Short mmCIF file of C-alpha atoms in Angstrom, two decimals:
data_model
loop_
_atom_site.label_atom_id
_atom_site.label_comp_id
_atom_site.label_asym_id
_atom_site.label_seq_id
_atom_site.Cartn_x
_atom_site.Cartn_y
_atom_site.Cartn_z
CA MET A 173 95.55 179.44 169.25
CA PRO A 174 94.95 182.28 166.94
CA GLN A 175 93.05 181.53 163.66
CA ASN A 176 94.86 181.92 160.29
CA ILE A 177 93.23 184.74 158.47
CA HIS A 178 94.08 183.07 154.99
CA GLU A 179 92.37 179.70 155.71
CA ARG A 180 88.82 179.44 154.50
CA PRO A 181 86.39 177.76 156.65
CA SER A 182 85.31 174.24 155.38
CA THR A 183 81.82 174.20 154.01
CA SER A 184 81.68 170.38 153.10
CA ARG A 185 79.49 168.05 155.01
CA PRO A 186 80.64 164.75 156.40
CA LEU A 187 80.05 161.79 154.00
CA ASP A 188 77.43 159.24 154.78
CA ASP A 189 77.97 155.50 154.32
CA ALA A 190 76.92 155.41 150.60
CA GLY A 191 79.10 158.37 149.68
CA ALA A 192 82.03 156.86 151.55
CA ARG A 193 81.68 153.59 149.53
CA ARG A 194 81.59 155.46 146.21
CA ALA A 195 84.66 157.50 147.18
CA LEU A 196 86.48 154.28 148.07
CA ILE A 197 85.61 152.66 144.72
CA ARG A 198 86.83 155.71 142.80
CA ALA A 199 90.07 155.70 144.73
CA VAL A 200 90.70 152.00 143.97
CA ALA A 201 89.97 152.49 140.24
CA ALA A 202 92.26 155.49 140.06
CA GLY A 203 94.95 153.49 141.74
CA LEU A 204 94.66 150.69 139.13
CA VAL A 205 94.80 153.10 136.20
CA ASP A 206 97.48 155.39 137.53
CA GLY A 207 99.58 152.71 139.22
CA PRO A 208 102.78 151.26 137.68
CA ARG A 209 102.37 148.42 135.09
CA MET A 210 103.87 145.06 135.81
CA GLY A 211 106.30 143.61 133.30
CA ARG A 212 105.62 140.43 131.23
CA ARG A 213 106.34 137.24 132.93
CA PHE A 214 107.61 135.63 129.62
CA HIS A 215 109.58 137.67 127.14
CA VAL A 216 111.40 136.51 124.00
CA ALA A 217 113.79 138.83 122.30
CA ALA A 218 113.15 139.61 118.64
CA GLY A 219 114.86 137.28 116.19
CA VAL A 220 115.11 134.31 118.55
CA PRO A 221 113.48 131.19 116.92
CA LEU A 222 111.22 128.98 119.00
CA GLN A 223 111.49 125.20 118.94
CA PRO A 224 108.75 122.78 119.95
CA SER A 225 109.38 120.55 122.91
CA PRO A 226 109.76 116.81 122.17
CA ARG A 227 107.70 116.04 125.27
CA ARG A 228 104.21 114.84 124.45
CA ARG A 229 101.34 116.07 126.48
CA HIS A 230 98.87 113.32 127.31
CA HIS A 231 96.07 115.57 128.41
CA ARG A 232 95.28 116.68 124.80
CA PRO A 233 95.10 114.82 121.40
CA TYR A 234 98.29 114.43 119.44
CA ILE A 235 98.64 116.94 116.57
CA ARG A 236 100.90 115.99 113.71
CA PRO A 237 103.51 118.63 113.02
CA ALA A 238 102.50 120.95 110.20
CA ALA A 239 105.75 120.44 108.29
CA LEU A 240 105.25 116.66 108.20
CA GLU A 241 101.60 117.09 107.12
CA ARG A 242 102.68 119.34 104.29
CA ARG A 243 105.25 116.78 103.14
CA ARG A 244 102.97 113.71 103.17
CA GLY A 245 99.56 115.27 102.19
CA PRO A 246 100.21 116.04 98.47
CA THR A 247 101.83 112.67 97.89
CA VAL A 248 98.79 110.77 99.14
CA ARG A 249 96.43 112.88 97.05
CA ARG A 250 98.54 112.36 93.93
CA LEU A 251 98.60 108.61 94.43
CA ALA A 252 94.81 108.52 94.93
CA ALA A 253 94.22 110.63 91.79
CA ALA A 254 96.54 108.43 89.75
CA ALA A 255 94.79 105.28 90.93
CA LEU A 256 91.38 106.76 90.04
CA LEU A 257 92.63 107.79 86.58
CA VAL A 258 94.00 104.31 85.92
CA ALA A 259 90.66 102.79 86.93
CA GLN A 260 88.74 105.14 84.61
CA VAL A 261 91.04 104.43 81.67
CA GLY A 262 90.71 100.71 82.27
CA THR A 263 86.92 100.95 82.39
CA LEU A 264 86.82 103.01 79.19
CA ALA A 265 89.13 100.55 77.40
CA ALA A 266 86.94 97.67 78.51
CA LEU A 267 83.81 99.40 77.17
CA LEU A 268 85.42 100.22 73.82
CA THR A 269 86.74 96.73 73.25
CA ALA A 270 83.91 94.68 74.74
CA PRO A 271 82.13 92.63 72.03
CA THR A 272 78.80 93.31 73.73
CA PHE A 273 78.89 97.01 72.76
CA ARG A 274 80.05 96.57 69.17
CA VAL A 275 77.50 97.59 66.48
CA HIS A 276 75.56 94.47 65.53
CA THR A 277 72.18 95.82 64.34
CA ILE A 278 71.38 98.75 62.00
CA ASP A 279 67.68 99.60 61.76
CA VAL A 280 66.58 101.64 58.69
CA SER A 281 63.14 103.28 58.54
CA GLY A 282 61.43 105.75 56.20
CA ALA A 283 63.12 104.46 53.04
CA HIS A 284 60.39 103.73 50.48
CA LEU A 285 62.09 104.68 47.23
CA LEU A 286 65.69 104.12 48.24
CA SER A 287 66.76 100.57 48.97
CA ARG A 288 68.17 99.56 52.34
CA ASP A 289 71.50 98.74 50.68
CA ALA A 290 71.68 102.24 49.17
CA VAL A 291 71.04 103.83 52.58
CA LEU A 292 73.64 101.65 54.31
CA ALA A 293 76.21 102.30 51.59
CA ALA A 294 75.80 106.05 52.03
CA ALA A 295 75.70 105.92 55.85
CA ARG A 296 78.94 103.90 56.24
CA VAL A 297 78.23 103.01 59.88
CA PRO A 298 81.54 101.81 61.45
CA GLN A 299 81.57 98.28 62.86
CA SER A 300 83.12 99.49 66.09
CA SER A 301 81.96 100.25 69.61
CA LEU A 302 78.58 101.91 69.91
CA PHE A 303 80.15 104.64 72.03
CA VAL A 304 82.28 105.98 69.15
CA VAL A 305 79.49 106.14 66.52
CA ASP A 306 79.30 109.72 65.19
CA GLY A 307 75.60 110.27 64.45
CA GLU A 308 76.06 113.76 62.99
CA ALA A 309 78.65 112.54 60.48
CA ILE A 310 76.33 109.72 59.36
CA GLU A 311 73.42 112.17 58.96
CA SER A 312 75.61 114.46 56.87
CA ARG A 313 76.56 111.59 54.55
CA LEU A 314 72.94 110.51 54.15
CA THR A 315 71.72 113.98 53.22
CA GLN A 316 74.22 113.98 50.37
CA LEU A 317 71.91 111.51 48.59
CA PRO A 318 69.77 113.54 46.17
CA TRP A 319 66.58 111.71 47.18
CA VAL A 320 67.02 112.12 50.98
CA ARG A 321 65.39 115.22 52.40
CA SER A 322 66.57 114.71 56.00
CA ALA A 323 68.02 111.98 58.21
CA THR A 324 68.17 111.22 61.95
CA VAL A 325 70.62 108.78 63.57
CA THR A 326 70.24 107.48 67.15
CA THR A 327 71.92 104.68 69.14
CA GLN A 328 70.47 102.17 71.57
CA LEU A 329 72.41 100.04 74.01
CA PRO A 330 73.91 97.59 73.77
CA SER A 331 74.57 97.44 70.00
CA THR A 332 71.84 99.02 67.82
CA VAL A 333 71.96 102.04 65.47
CA HIS A 334 68.64 103.50 64.26
CA ILE A 335 68.56 105.42 60.94
CA ALA A 336 65.37 107.30 60.02
CA VAL A 337 65.29 109.03 56.60
CA THR A 338 62.73 111.37 55.08
CA GLU A 339 62.61 111.17 51.29
CA TRP A 340 61.51 113.71 48.73
CA HIS A 341 58.11 112.87 47.28
CA PRO A 342 58.19 112.33 43.50
CA ASP A 343 56.41 115.07 41.55
CA VAL A 344 56.28 113.48 38.11
CA LEU A 345 57.05 110.17 36.46
CA LEU A 346 59.14 111.06 33.41
CA ARG A 347 59.27 108.68 30.47
CA HIS A 348 61.81 109.30 27.73
CA GLY A 349 62.59 106.60 25.22
CA SER A 350 63.03 103.37 27.14
CA ALA A 351 63.84 105.08 30.46
CA THR A 352 61.22 105.82 33.11
CA THR A 353 62.30 108.00 36.03
CA PHE A 354 60.80 109.63 39.08
CA VAL A 355 61.60 113.34 39.38
CA ALA A 356 61.33 115.27 42.66
CA ALA A 357 60.81 118.96 43.28
CA ASP A 358 64.54 119.53 43.84
CA GLY A 359 65.38 117.85 40.52
CA ALA A 360 66.46 114.56 42.08
CA THR A 361 65.82 111.53 39.86
CA LEU A 362 65.28 107.88 40.65
CA PRO A 363 64.76 105.03 38.17
CA PHE A 364 61.31 103.46 38.08
CA THR A 365 61.81 99.82 39.08
CA ASP A 366 59.86 97.09 40.79
CA SER A 367 61.16 98.27 44.17
CA THR A 368 60.08 101.89 43.57
CA ALA A 369 56.79 101.15 41.77
CA ALA A 370 54.86 101.52 45.03
CA ALA A 371 55.26 105.32 44.75
CA ARG A 372 53.54 105.46 41.35
CA PRO A 373 49.90 106.11 42.48
CA GLY A 374 49.03 109.79 42.43
CA VAL A 375 52.17 110.85 40.53
CA ALA A 376 51.57 112.67 37.24
CA LEU A 377 52.99 111.09 34.08
CA LEU A 378 55.10 113.20 31.71
CA LEU A 379 55.93 111.82 28.25
CA ASP A 380 59.06 113.44 26.86
CA TYR A 381 59.32 113.11 23.07
CA ARG A 382 62.30 115.44 22.75
CA ARG A 383 65.06 114.01 20.60
CA SER A 384 68.58 112.92 21.62
CA THR A 385 69.39 112.02 25.21
CA GLN A 386 67.26 112.86 28.19
CA GLN A 387 67.44 116.57 28.92
CA PRO A 388 66.89 117.86 32.47
CA LEU A 389 63.57 119.49 33.22
CA MET A 390 63.44 123.20 33.91
CA ASP A 391 63.70 124.22 37.55
CA GLY A 392 60.23 124.45 39.03
CA LEU A 393 58.49 122.49 36.26
CA PRO A 394 58.04 119.20 38.23
CA ASP A 395 56.49 121.02 41.18
CA LEU A 396 54.23 123.06 38.89
CA LEU A 397 52.99 119.98 37.03
CA ALA A 398 52.38 118.09 40.30
CA SER A 399 50.30 120.97 41.67
CA ALA A 400 48.24 121.19 38.48
CA ALA A 401 47.65 117.41 38.44
CA GLN A 402 46.42 117.41 42.05
CA ARG A 403 43.81 120.12 41.35
CA TRP A 404 42.86 119.06 37.84
CA ARG A 405 39.67 117.16 38.73
CA SER A 406 38.41 119.72 41.24
CA VAL A 407 39.01 122.63 38.83
CA TYR A 408 38.06 121.15 35.46
CA GLY A 409 35.68 118.37 36.49
CA CYS A 410 37.65 115.57 34.80
CA SER A 411 40.85 113.68 35.50
CA LEU A 412 44.25 114.21 33.91
CA ASP A 413 45.80 111.45 31.84
CA VAL A 414 49.24 112.73 30.93
CA PHE A 415 51.50 115.73 30.32
CA VAL A 416 53.38 115.75 27.01
CA LEU A 417 56.56 117.46 25.87
CA SER A 418 56.62 117.23 22.08
CA SER A 419 59.72 116.91 19.96
CA SER A 420 59.54 120.67 19.41
CA ASN A 421 59.43 121.25 23.22
CA VAL A 422 55.72 122.19 23.28
CA LEU A 423 54.03 121.39 26.60
CA SER A 424 50.47 120.09 26.65
CA ALA A 425 48.14 118.11 28.89
CA TRP A 426 45.60 115.46 27.91
CA SER A 427 42.34 115.12 29.81
CA SER A 428 40.60 111.77 30.30
CA THR A 429 37.57 113.09 28.37
CA GLY A 430 39.61 113.41 25.18
CA TRP A 431 40.69 117.04 24.88
CA GLN A 432 44.18 118.50 24.99
CA ALA A 433 45.35 121.74 26.66
CA VAL A 434 48.25 123.28 24.73
CA PHE A 435 50.49 125.65 26.73
CA GLY A 436 53.06 126.42 24.03
CA ALA A 437 56.81 126.08 23.65
CA LEU A 438 58.62 125.67 26.97
CA ASP A 439 61.78 127.46 25.88
CA SER A 440 62.27 130.14 28.56
CA ASN A 441 61.59 131.01 32.17
CA ASP A 442 58.90 133.42 31.01
CA ALA A 443 57.09 130.56 29.30
CA LEU A 444 57.28 128.56 32.53
CA ALA A 445 56.01 131.51 34.58
CA ALA A 446 53.03 131.91 32.23
CA ILE A 447 51.65 128.41 32.92
CA PRO A 448 49.68 129.38 36.09
CA GLN A 449 47.89 132.14 34.14
CA GLN A 450 47.19 129.73 31.30
CA LEU A 451 45.67 127.26 33.76
CA ALA A 452 43.49 130.05 35.19
CA VAL A 453 42.26 130.92 31.70
CA LEU A 454 41.51 127.24 31.11
CA ALA A 455 39.42 127.23 34.29
CA ALA A 456 37.57 130.36 33.14
CA LEU A 457 36.50 128.54 29.97
CA LYS A 458 34.81 125.80 32.01
CA GLY A 459 31.53 127.72 32.01
CA ARG A 460 31.70 128.44 28.27
CA VAL A 461 32.66 125.04 26.87
CA ASP A 462 31.75 121.51 27.95
CA LEU A 463 34.91 119.88 29.28
CA LEU A 464 33.14 116.65 30.26
CA HIS A 465 31.56 116.02 26.83
CA PRO A 466 33.82 118.00 24.50
CA THR A 467 33.06 118.65 20.85
CA PHE A 468 36.65 119.77 20.28
CA GLY A 469 40.06 118.14 20.43
CA TYR A 470 42.26 120.87 21.88
CA ILE A 471 42.26 124.19 23.73
CA ASP A 472 45.26 126.32 22.86
CA VAL A 473 46.01 128.74 25.73
CA GLU A 474 49.47 129.80 24.58
CA ASN A 475 47.99 133.28 24.23
CA PRO A 476 45.92 133.61 27.44
CA ALA A 477 44.05 136.64 26.07
CA ALA A 478 42.76 134.69 23.04
CA PRO A 479 42.42 130.95 23.77
CA THR A 480 41.50 128.80 20.77
CA ILE A 481 39.60 125.53 20.49
CA GLY A 482 39.38 123.16 17.54
CA GLY A 483 39.97 119.64 16.31
CA HIS A 484 38.13 116.43 17.16
CA PRO A 485 37.89 114.91 20.66
CA GLY A 486 39.67 111.71 21.54
CA GLU A 487 43.21 110.64 22.34
CA PRO A 488 45.31 109.15 19.51
CA ALA A 489 45.86 105.41 19.76
CA THR A 490 49.62 105.87 19.86
CA LEU A 491 49.29 108.17 22.85
CA ARG A 492 47.13 105.68 24.72
CA SER A 493 49.73 103.02 24.02
CA ASP A 494 52.50 105.27 25.34
CA ILE A 495 50.50 106.00 28.48
CA ALA A 496 50.05 102.28 29.08
CA GLY A 497 53.83 101.78 29.13
CA GLY A 498 56.76 100.65 27.05
CA ALA A 499 59.47 102.54 25.24
CA LEU A 500 58.44 105.78 23.58
CA PRO A 501 58.92 106.26 19.85
CA PRO A 502 61.52 108.83 18.79
CA THR A 503 58.84 111.24 17.54
CA THR A 504 55.63 112.66 18.92
CA PRO A 505 52.38 110.84 17.97
CA ALA A 506 50.45 112.50 15.19
CA ILE A 507 48.32 115.00 17.12
CA SER A 508 46.93 117.74 14.95
CA VAL A 509 46.77 121.12 16.63
CA ALA A 510 45.69 123.99 14.43
CA PRO A 511 47.55 127.23 15.05
CA ALA A 512 45.63 130.15 16.49
CA PRO A 513 44.51 132.59 13.80
CA ALA A 514 45.59 136.18 13.74
CA ALA A 515 43.41 138.69 15.54
CA SER A 516 42.15 140.25 12.31
CA ALA A 517 41.53 136.96 10.52
CA THR A 518 38.13 135.34 10.25
CA PRO A 519 38.09 131.77 11.63
CA THR A 520 35.91 130.37 8.84
CA PRO A 521 33.95 131.90 5.99
CA THR A 522 30.78 130.44 7.53
CA PRO A 523 29.25 131.51 10.86
CA THR A 524 31.13 130.13 13.82
CA PRO A 525 29.27 127.19 15.40
CA ALA A 526 28.58 127.11 19.12
CA PRO A 527 31.20 125.30 21.22
CA THR A 528 28.70 122.66 22.34
CA ALA A 529 27.46 121.85 18.86
CA ALA A 530 28.84 119.16 16.54
CA PRO A 531 32.66 118.69 16.59
CA THR A 532 34.33 121.72 15.12
CA ARG A 533 36.86 121.37 12.37
CA GLY A 534 38.15 124.92 12.41
CA PRO A 535 39.55 126.82 15.41
CA VAL A 536 37.26 128.96 17.55
CA VAL A 537 38.84 131.95 19.29
CA PHE A 538 37.62 133.15 22.68
CA ARG A 539 38.42 136.63 23.91
CA VAL A 540 39.28 136.60 27.60
CA ALA A 541 39.71 140.07 29.03
CA PRO A 542 41.95 140.46 32.07
CA PRO A 543 40.10 141.43 35.28
CA SER A 544 39.76 145.15 35.90
CA PRO A 545 41.18 146.79 39.05
CA THR A 546 37.65 147.23 40.41
CA GLY A 547 36.99 143.51 40.20
CA HIS A 548 34.44 143.61 37.33
CA GLY A 549 35.26 141.32 34.41
#
């Protein structure tokens, strides 16, 4: 048979066993991919609803239908929540009405000047359940008392209320006429009675001889007098007996050694502000005059640049009686204080005696220069 001139001769080699297996696998895979797809065995047309079968299957646990679960679930939860709420309300009502938890005891501490009755009257603790006691409201009412600095209210089961108050400390004991009153730094006043007498030690005495009814003290004066009284012995070497406001509103202080410091008329805020400087000048005179064994009756420091001494030492008998107690007379005891001479005047026609010599009868003027900026006096 003649050979076709258009047919190329085959140059491929026969496949071995491994190549034949690979070719067979490729052919099978290509047949699966390229072959026709089989249709679904179960097909439901769109829009056709499905209904569950009433037949129960025993090979798996029973599952409650979702619709029934949705109907019954919220109802059970609501009933459980309602039962719990009723139980809570009943428990709360039992606690609020139980006699065991009603306020039976009120403990008051820290009240030394105020009486227990005064604290309780201001606190107005309700005689109700301990659980409804408003501690902040009680504290607010207590701090409205002028003599209460702060207050703390706590409760303790089953029926106790604790009230702790902090009082203002009295600065001065003011005596005017027949009335004796404690005065605090904030201006609060409290009558001096047997129940408040325990606060008397260490409180400076102020005798007020001003006429008419009791006038309020200037703001800051009680605190200033209390500070001066506390440092009087350490600064001047002797104790303080009493502060005095004369009928003409002149402030002075009497030392236990029999001399009087005169600060001048207390008629303005400037006069009050000058008292610390006057006390400093009085301390500067300690090295120039004998304050423990005075030969003079007063030191007038109304003009701090030119303090004056004069008079005879010793407290008047009427003043000692007023310090001891009792109603004050309507006028100031006779205490002679010579006015300071003018700068150009001569104190006496005779030479001025030394401050430590025999008691002086005329005033002696000291010149106190203010300190220089460099610190040299």
